[in-house]
mmCIF file of N, CA and C in Angstrom:
data_model
loop_
_atom_site.group_PDB
_atom_site.id
_atom_site.type_symbol
_atom_site.label_atom_id
_atom_site.label_comp_id
_atom_site.label_asym_id
_atom_site.label_seq_id
_atom_site.Cartn_x
_atom_site.Cartn_y
_atom_site.Cartn_z
ATOM 1 N N MET A 1 80.166 86.010 75.237
ATOM 2 C CA MET A 1 79.230 85.179 75.962
ATOM 3 C C MET A 1 78.721 84.040 75.079
ATOM 4 N N ALA A 2 78.311 84.350 73.847
ATOM 5 C CA ALA A 2 77.762 83.330 72.959
ATOM 6 C C ALA A 2 78.776 82.227 72.680
ATOM 7 N N LYS A 3 80.008 82.616 72.417
ATOM 8 C CA LYS A 3 81.048 81.625 72.125
ATOM 9 C C LYS A 3 81.308 80.741 73.340
ATOM 10 N N ALA A 4 81.353 81.329 74.519
ATOM 11 C CA ALA A 4 81.611 80.561 75.738
ATOM 12 C C ALA A 4 80.531 79.514 75.996
ATOM 13 N N LEU A 5 79.298 79.813 75.595
ATOM 14 C CA LEU A 5 78.179 78.897 75.832
ATOM 15 C C LEU A 5 77.848 78.046 74.607
ATOM 16 N N ASN A 6 78.581 78.224 73.500
ATOM 17 C CA ASN A 6 78.303 77.551 72.238
ATOM 18 C C ASN A 6 76.883 77.870 71.746
ATOM 19 N N VAL A 7 76.522 79.145 71.856
ATOM 20 C CA VAL A 7 75.223 79.635 71.405
ATOM 21 C C VAL A 7 75.438 80.396 70.106
ATOM 22 N N HIS A 8 74.546 80.206 69.171
ATOM 23 C CA HIS A 8 74.646 80.889 67.881
ATOM 24 C C HIS A 8 73.461 81.820 67.712
ATOM 25 N N PHE A 9 73.743 83.091 67.476
ATOM 26 C CA PHE A 9 72.683 84.054 67.226
ATOM 27 C C PHE A 9 72.417 84.085 65.730
ATOM 28 N N LEU A 10 71.154 83.964 65.366
ATOM 29 C CA LEU A 10 70.768 83.913 63.958
ATOM 30 C C LEU A 10 70.299 85.278 63.484
ATOM 31 N N ASP A 11 70.589 85.575 62.225
ATOM 32 C CA ASP A 11 70.051 86.818 61.691
ATOM 33 C C ASP A 11 68.591 86.592 61.295
ATOM 34 N N HIS A 12 67.925 87.680 60.973
ATOM 35 C CA HIS A 12 66.486 87.655 60.707
ATOM 36 C C HIS A 12 66.110 86.626 59.638
ATOM 37 N N SER A 13 66.928 86.464 58.622
ATOM 38 C CA SER A 13 66.590 85.564 57.513
ATOM 39 C C SER A 13 66.629 84.088 57.915
ATOM 40 N N LYS A 14 67.271 83.770 59.039
ATOM 41 C CA LYS A 14 67.389 82.370 59.470
ATOM 42 C C LYS A 14 66.612 82.096 60.754
ATOM 43 N N ARG A 15 65.694 82.978 61.105
ATOM 44 C CA ARG A 15 64.993 82.819 62.384
ATOM 45 C C ARG A 15 64.164 81.546 62.458
ATOM 46 N N SER A 16 63.770 80.975 61.324
ATOM 47 C CA SER A 16 62.994 79.734 61.361
ATOM 48 C C SER A 16 63.833 78.559 61.866
ATOM 49 N N LEU A 17 65.143 78.710 61.912
ATOM 50 C CA LEU A 17 66.034 77.655 62.415
ATOM 51 C C LEU A 17 66.230 77.726 63.929
ATOM 52 N N ALA A 18 65.659 78.748 64.538
ATOM 53 C CA ALA A 18 65.874 78.963 65.977
ATOM 54 C C ALA A 18 65.243 77.862 66.817
ATOM 55 N N THR A 19 65.862 77.596 67.955
ATOM 56 C CA THR A 19 65.305 76.682 68.947
ATOM 57 C C THR A 19 64.870 77.448 70.191
ATOM 58 N N HIS A 20 65.406 78.655 70.354
ATOM 59 C CA HIS A 20 65.121 79.501 71.510
ATOM 60 C C HIS A 20 64.903 80.938 71.025
ATOM 61 N N VAL A 21 63.999 81.638 71.678
ATOM 62 C CA VAL A 21 63.762 83.052 71.369
ATOM 63 C C VAL A 21 63.894 83.824 72.678
ATOM 64 N N ILE A 22 64.750 84.823 72.668
ATOM 65 C CA ILE A 22 64.915 85.676 73.843
ATOM 66 C C ILE A 22 63.791 86.710 73.797
ATOM 67 N N VAL A 23 62.979 86.736 74.843
ATOM 68 C CA VAL A 23 61.829 87.644 74.896
ATOM 69 C C VAL A 23 62.044 88.662 76.007
ATOM 70 N N PRO A 24 61.420 89.826 75.884
ATOM 71 C CA PRO A 24 61.574 90.832 76.935
ATOM 72 C C PRO A 24 61.089 90.304 78.287
ATOM 73 N N SER A 25 61.698 90.772 79.326
ATOM 74 C CA SER A 25 61.320 90.349 80.675
ATOM 75 C C SER A 25 59.894 90.740 81.029
ATOM 76 N N ASN A 26 59.337 91.739 80.326
ATOM 77 C CA ASN A 26 57.973 92.173 80.627
ATOM 78 C C ASN A 26 56.921 91.317 79.926
ATOM 79 N N ASN A 27 57.342 90.213 79.288
ATOM 80 C CA ASN A 27 56.448 89.278 78.608
ATOM 81 C C ASN A 27 55.698 89.879 77.437
ATOM 82 N N GLU A 28 56.189 90.972 76.876
ATOM 83 C CA GLU A 28 55.567 91.539 75.681
ATOM 84 C C GLU A 28 55.655 90.518 74.560
ATOM 85 N N ARG A 29 54.538 90.276 73.919
ATOM 86 C CA ARG A 29 54.503 89.294 72.842
ATOM 87 C C ARG A 29 54.321 89.987 71.502
ATOM 88 N N THR A 30 55.008 89.453 70.512
ATOM 89 C CA THR A 30 54.883 89.927 69.140
ATOM 90 C C THR A 30 54.350 88.769 68.313
ATOM 91 N N LEU A 31 54.018 89.047 67.071
ATOM 92 C CA LEU A 31 53.576 87.979 66.181
ATOM 93 C C LEU A 31 54.648 86.898 66.097
ATOM 94 N N PHE A 32 55.909 87.309 66.026
ATOM 95 C CA PHE A 32 56.985 86.322 65.936
ATOM 96 C C PHE A 32 57.065 85.452 67.190
ATOM 97 N N THR A 33 56.980 86.057 68.369
ATOM 98 C CA THR A 33 57.098 85.243 69.584
ATOM 99 C C THR A 33 55.895 84.318 69.742
ATOM 100 N N LEU A 34 54.723 84.764 69.330
ATOM 101 C CA LEU A 34 53.546 83.888 69.386
ATOM 102 C C LEU A 34 53.726 82.704 68.436
ATOM 103 N N CYS A 35 54.204 82.975 67.223
ATOM 104 C CA CYS A 35 54.466 81.879 66.279
ATOM 105 C C CYS A 35 55.566 80.954 66.796
ATOM 106 N N ALA A 36 56.593 81.539 67.383
ATOM 107 C CA ALA A 36 57.679 80.724 67.936
ATOM 108 C C ALA A 36 57.142 79.781 69.010
ATOM 109 N N ALA A 37 56.272 80.287 69.857
ATOM 110 C CA ALA A 37 55.676 79.439 70.898
ATOM 111 C C ALA A 37 54.858 78.316 70.273
ATOM 112 N N LEU A 38 54.075 78.648 69.256
ATOM 113 C CA LEU A 38 53.252 77.635 68.593
ATOM 114 C C LEU A 38 54.090 76.608 67.841
ATOM 115 N N GLN A 39 55.346 76.948 67.541
ATOM 116 C CA GLN A 39 56.253 76.034 66.850
ATOM 117 C C GLN A 39 57.224 75.350 67.821
ATOM 118 N N HIS A 40 56.881 75.379 69.088
ATOM 119 C CA HIS A 40 57.615 74.643 70.127
ATOM 120 C C HIS A 40 59.012 75.167 70.429
ATOM 121 N N MET A 41 59.282 76.428 70.116
ATOM 122 C CA MET A 41 60.560 77.020 70.480
ATOM 123 C C MET A 41 60.497 77.455 71.943
ATOM 124 N N TRP A 42 61.625 77.429 72.605
ATOM 125 C CA TRP A 42 61.704 77.951 73.969
ATOM 126 C C TRP A 42 61.597 79.465 73.927
ATOM 127 N N LEU A 43 60.767 80.051 74.779
ATOM 128 C CA LEU A 43 60.716 81.496 74.984
ATOM 129 C C LEU A 43 61.362 81.746 76.328
ATOM 130 N N VAL A 44 62.524 82.365 76.318
ATOM 131 C CA VAL A 44 63.284 82.579 77.542
ATOM 132 C C VAL A 44 63.634 84.055 77.701
ATOM 133 N N THR A 45 63.832 84.461 78.935
ATOM 134 C CA THR A 45 64.218 85.845 79.212
ATOM 135 C C THR A 45 65.736 85.994 79.061
ATOM 136 N N PRO A 46 66.212 87.220 78.941
ATOM 137 C CA PRO A 46 67.661 87.439 78.848
ATOM 138 C C PRO A 46 68.431 86.882 80.051
ATOM 139 N N ARG A 47 67.757 86.744 81.199
ATOM 140 C CA ARG A 47 68.417 86.177 82.392
ATOM 141 C C ARG A 47 68.958 84.777 82.128
ATOM 142 N N TRP A 48 68.299 84.019 81.245
ATOM 143 C CA TRP A 48 68.770 82.670 80.929
ATOM 144 C C TRP A 48 70.198 82.742 80.397
ATOM 145 N N LEU A 49 70.446 83.684 79.488
ATOM 146 C CA LEU A 49 71.797 83.819 78.934
ATOM 147 C C LEU A 49 72.783 84.358 79.954
ATOM 148 N N THR A 50 72.387 85.417 80.663
ATOM 149 C CA THR A 50 73.345 86.034 81.595
ATOM 150 C C THR A 50 73.686 85.092 82.743
ATOM 151 N N GLN A 51 72.698 84.413 83.301
ATOM 152 C CA GLN A 51 72.988 83.497 84.411
ATOM 153 C C GLN A 51 73.707 82.239 83.923
ATOM 154 N N SER A 52 73.394 81.808 82.706
ATOM 155 C CA SER A 52 74.129 80.674 82.139
ATOM 156 C C SER A 52 75.596 81.043 81.955
ATOM 157 N N PHE A 53 75.838 82.248 81.459
ATOM 158 C CA PHE A 53 77.210 82.703 81.267
ATOM 159 C C PHE A 53 77.954 82.757 82.601
ATOM 160 N N GLN A 54 77.275 83.268 83.623
ATOM 161 C CA GLN A 54 77.903 83.353 84.942
ATOM 162 C C GLN A 54 78.221 81.976 85.506
ATOM 163 N N SER A 55 77.385 80.991 85.180
ATOM 164 C CA SER A 55 77.631 79.642 85.706
ATOM 165 C C SER A 55 78.580 78.837 84.819
ATOM 166 N N GLY A 56 78.819 79.309 83.599
ATOM 167 C CA GLY A 56 79.739 78.620 82.703
ATOM 168 C C GLY A 56 79.108 77.526 81.872
ATOM 169 N N ALA A 57 77.797 77.366 81.961
ATOM 170 C CA ALA A 57 77.086 76.353 81.177
ATOM 171 C C ALA A 57 75.629 76.784 81.023
ATOM 172 N N LEU A 58 74.985 76.265 79.982
ATOM 173 C CA LEU A 58 73.573 76.592 79.789
ATOM 174 C C LEU A 58 72.743 75.980 80.919
ATOM 175 N N LEU A 59 71.958 76.801 81.549
ATOM 176 C CA LEU A 59 71.091 76.358 82.638
ATOM 177 C C LEU A 59 69.769 75.849 82.070
ATOM 178 N N PRO A 60 69.030 75.045 82.842
ATOM 179 C CA PRO A 60 67.740 74.539 82.361
ATOM 180 C C PRO A 60 66.786 75.690 82.015
ATOM 181 N N GLU A 61 66.248 75.633 80.815
ATOM 182 C CA GLU A 61 65.380 76.690 80.328
ATOM 183 C C GLU A 61 64.124 76.864 81.177
ATOM 184 N N ARG A 62 63.632 75.785 81.744
ATOM 185 C CA ARG A 62 62.348 75.829 82.460
ATOM 186 C C ARG A 62 62.332 76.844 83.602
ATOM 187 N N PHE A 63 63.514 77.244 84.088
ATOM 188 C CA PHE A 63 63.582 78.239 85.151
ATOM 189 C C PHE A 63 63.530 79.675 84.614
ATOM 190 N N PHE A 64 63.618 79.811 83.300
ATOM 191 C CA PHE A 64 63.711 81.140 82.693
ATOM 192 C C PHE A 64 62.685 81.381 81.590
ATOM 193 N N GLY A 65 61.822 80.423 81.347
ATOM 194 C CA GLY A 65 60.854 80.589 80.281
ATOM 195 C C GLY A 65 59.937 79.400 80.154
ATOM 196 N N SER A 66 59.395 79.229 78.956
ATOM 197 C CA SER A 66 58.444 78.140 78.735
ATOM 198 C C SER A 66 58.492 77.685 77.279
ATOM 199 N N ARG A 67 57.884 76.531 77.059
ATOM 200 C CA ARG A 67 57.812 75.962 75.712
ATOM 201 C C ARG A 67 56.568 75.104 75.615
ATOM 202 N N LEU A 68 55.808 75.291 74.545
ATOM 203 C CA LEU A 68 54.668 74.412 74.288
ATOM 204 C C LEU A 68 55.185 73.082 73.771
ATOM 205 N N THR A 69 54.584 71.999 74.210
ATOM 206 C CA THR A 69 55.014 70.691 73.719
ATOM 207 C C THR A 69 53.967 70.054 72.824
ATOM 208 N N ALA A 70 52.790 70.655 72.731
ATOM 209 C CA ALA A 70 51.737 70.132 71.874
ATOM 210 C C ALA A 70 51.442 71.136 70.768
ATOM 211 N N ALA A 71 50.853 70.672 69.697
ATOM 212 C CA ALA A 71 50.424 71.554 68.608
ATOM 213 C C ALA A 71 48.959 71.904 68.884
ATOM 214 N N PRO A 72 48.702 73.036 69.520
ATOM 215 C CA PRO A 72 47.349 73.340 69.987
ATOM 216 C C PRO A 72 46.298 73.482 68.891
ATOM 217 N N LEU A 73 46.713 73.741 67.671
ATOM 218 C CA LEU A 73 45.734 73.915 66.600
ATOM 219 C C LEU A 73 45.739 72.777 65.595
ATOM 220 N N SER A 74 46.558 71.768 65.823
ATOM 221 C CA SER A 74 46.648 70.643 64.904
ATOM 222 C C SER A 74 45.295 69.947 64.805
ATOM 223 N N GLY A 75 44.816 69.776 63.587
ATOM 224 C CA GLY A 75 43.545 69.093 63.363
ATOM 225 C C GLY A 75 42.321 69.926 63.691
ATOM 226 N N ARG A 76 42.517 71.182 64.017
ATOM 227 C CA ARG A 76 41.411 72.061 64.369
ATOM 228 C C ARG A 76 40.995 72.900 63.163
ATOM 229 N N ARG A 77 39.733 73.272 63.145
ATOM 230 C CA ARG A 77 39.226 74.209 62.144
ATOM 231 C C ARG A 77 38.923 75.498 62.875
ATOM 232 N N VAL A 78 39.570 76.556 62.465
ATOM 233 C CA VAL A 78 39.472 77.821 63.187
ATOM 234 C C VAL A 78 38.646 78.820 62.376
ATOM 235 N N TRP A 79 37.689 79.415 63.028
ATOM 236 C CA TRP A 79 36.879 80.477 62.430
ATOM 237 C C TRP A 79 36.925 81.668 63.363
ATOM 238 N N CYS A 80 37.001 82.830 62.800
ATOM 239 C CA CYS A 80 37.073 84.037 63.616
ATOM 240 C C CYS A 80 35.915 84.960 63.236
ATOM 241 N N ASP A 81 35.180 85.400 64.226
ATOM 242 C CA ASP A 81 34.042 86.278 64.023
ATOM 243 C C ASP A 81 34.494 87.595 63.378
ATOM 244 N N PRO A 82 33.840 88.033 62.307
ATOM 245 C CA PRO A 82 34.225 89.283 61.642
ATOM 246 C C PRO A 82 34.218 90.493 62.582
ATOM 247 N N GLU A 83 33.305 90.515 63.539
ATOM 248 C CA GLU A 83 33.267 91.635 64.486
ATOM 249 C C GLU A 83 34.545 91.666 65.326
ATOM 250 N N MET A 84 35.004 90.481 65.746
ATOM 251 C CA MET A 84 36.232 90.407 66.525
ATOM 252 C C MET A 84 37.425 90.849 65.683
ATOM 253 N N LEU A 85 37.424 90.477 64.404
ATOM 254 C CA LEU A 85 38.505 90.900 63.512
ATOM 255 C C LEU A 85 38.522 92.420 63.365
ATOM 256 N N SER A 86 37.327 93.001 63.286
ATOM 257 C CA SER A 86 37.226 94.453 63.174
ATOM 258 C C SER A 86 37.790 95.143 64.412
ATOM 259 N N VAL A 87 37.438 94.648 65.589
ATOM 260 C CA VAL A 87 37.953 95.202 66.840
ATOM 261 C C VAL A 87 39.461 95.032 66.900
ATOM 262 N N SER A 88 39.930 93.879 66.474
ATOM 263 C CA SER A 88 41.359 93.603 66.481
ATOM 264 C C SER A 88 42.108 94.574 65.565
ATOM 265 N N GLU A 89 41.571 94.796 64.381
ATOM 266 C CA GLU A 89 42.185 95.734 63.436
ATOM 267 C C GLU A 89 42.301 97.123 64.061
ATOM 268 N N LYS A 90 41.251 97.556 64.741
ATOM 269 C CA LYS A 90 41.249 98.878 65.375
ATOM 270 C C LYS A 90 42.299 98.969 66.474
ATOM 271 N N ASN A 91 42.651 97.826 67.064
ATOM 272 C CA ASN A 91 43.644 97.801 68.143
ATOM 273 C C ASN A 91 45.048 97.463 67.641
ATOM 274 N N GLY A 92 45.234 97.494 66.333
ATOM 275 C CA GLY A 92 46.573 97.317 65.783
ATOM 276 C C GLY A 92 47.012 95.886 65.531
ATOM 277 N N PHE A 93 46.083 94.935 65.539
ATOM 278 C CA PHE A 93 46.429 93.544 65.253
ATOM 279 C C PHE A 93 45.673 93.136 63.991
ATOM 280 N N PRO A 94 46.317 93.257 62.818
ATOM 281 C CA PRO A 94 45.633 92.994 61.548
ATOM 282 C C PRO A 94 45.082 91.576 61.443
ATOM 283 N N ALA A 95 44.004 91.453 60.712
ATOM 284 C CA ALA A 95 43.371 90.143 60.513
ATOM 285 C C ALA A 95 44.349 89.136 59.916
ATOM 286 N N SER A 96 45.275 89.604 59.096
ATOM 287 C CA SER A 96 46.245 88.690 58.481
ATOM 288 C C SER A 96 47.099 87.990 59.536
ATOM 289 N N HIS A 97 47.265 88.614 60.693
ATOM 290 C CA HIS A 97 48.047 87.994 61.763
ATOM 291 C C HIS A 97 47.357 86.740 62.296
ATOM 292 N N PHE A 98 46.034 86.736 62.307
ATOM 293 C CA PHE A 98 45.317 85.547 62.765
ATOM 294 C C PHE A 98 45.622 84.360 61.865
ATOM 295 N N ALA A 99 45.616 84.589 60.550
ATOM 296 C CA ALA A 99 45.936 83.514 59.619
ATOM 297 C C ALA A 99 47.356 83.004 59.851
ATOM 298 N N THR A 100 48.276 83.910 60.107
ATOM 299 C CA THR A 100 49.669 83.522 60.377
ATOM 300 C C THR A 100 49.746 82.660 61.639
ATOM 301 N N LEU A 101 49.042 83.074 62.678
ATOM 302 C CA LEU A 101 49.064 82.297 63.926
ATOM 303 C C LEU A 101 48.465 80.908 63.740
ATOM 304 N N VAL A 102 47.366 80.830 63.008
ATOM 305 C CA VAL A 102 46.752 79.510 62.764
ATOM 306 C C VAL A 102 47.717 78.630 62.003
ATOM 307 N N LYS A 103 48.375 79.181 60.989
ATOM 308 C CA LYS A 103 49.344 78.401 60.220
ATOM 309 C C LYS A 103 50.496 77.929 61.110
ATOM 310 N N CYS A 104 50.998 78.804 61.955
ATOM 311 C CA CYS A 104 52.096 78.453 62.871
ATOM 312 C C CYS A 104 51.677 77.357 63.844
ATOM 313 N N GLY A 105 50.427 77.384 64.275
ATOM 314 C CA GLY A 105 49.963 76.462 65.296
ATOM 315 C C GLY A 105 49.503 75.105 64.802
ATOM 316 N N GLU A 106 49.592 74.886 63.514
ATOM 317 C CA GLU A 106 49.124 73.603 62.983
ATOM 318 C C GLU A 106 50.057 72.452 63.296
ATOM 319 N N GLY A 107 51.288 72.747 63.651
ATOM 320 C CA GLY A 107 52.221 71.691 64.047
ATOM 321 C C GLY A 107 53.009 71.106 62.949
#
């Protein structure tokens, strides 16, 4: 399928070169997919690949996902309440992830 569509799958070490990220159909987000969105990568469902393969060409991504076109945190100063960080930590989202997201969203 990848060869027929001229799509290249990257290994983990080259993920920063990606232009598209295949995300689960249930819209589950990970730190990587959130950063990918903040870095203007397309977030598309597996249907984009399967239906593109069936049609013989890459179909428009907008029907299968989304992409941010602005840098939402560019020029912003972000502060996070320590209480919110504590709640986040208890729910499995470490405070260090917030710093990663802010860095990703700077544009």
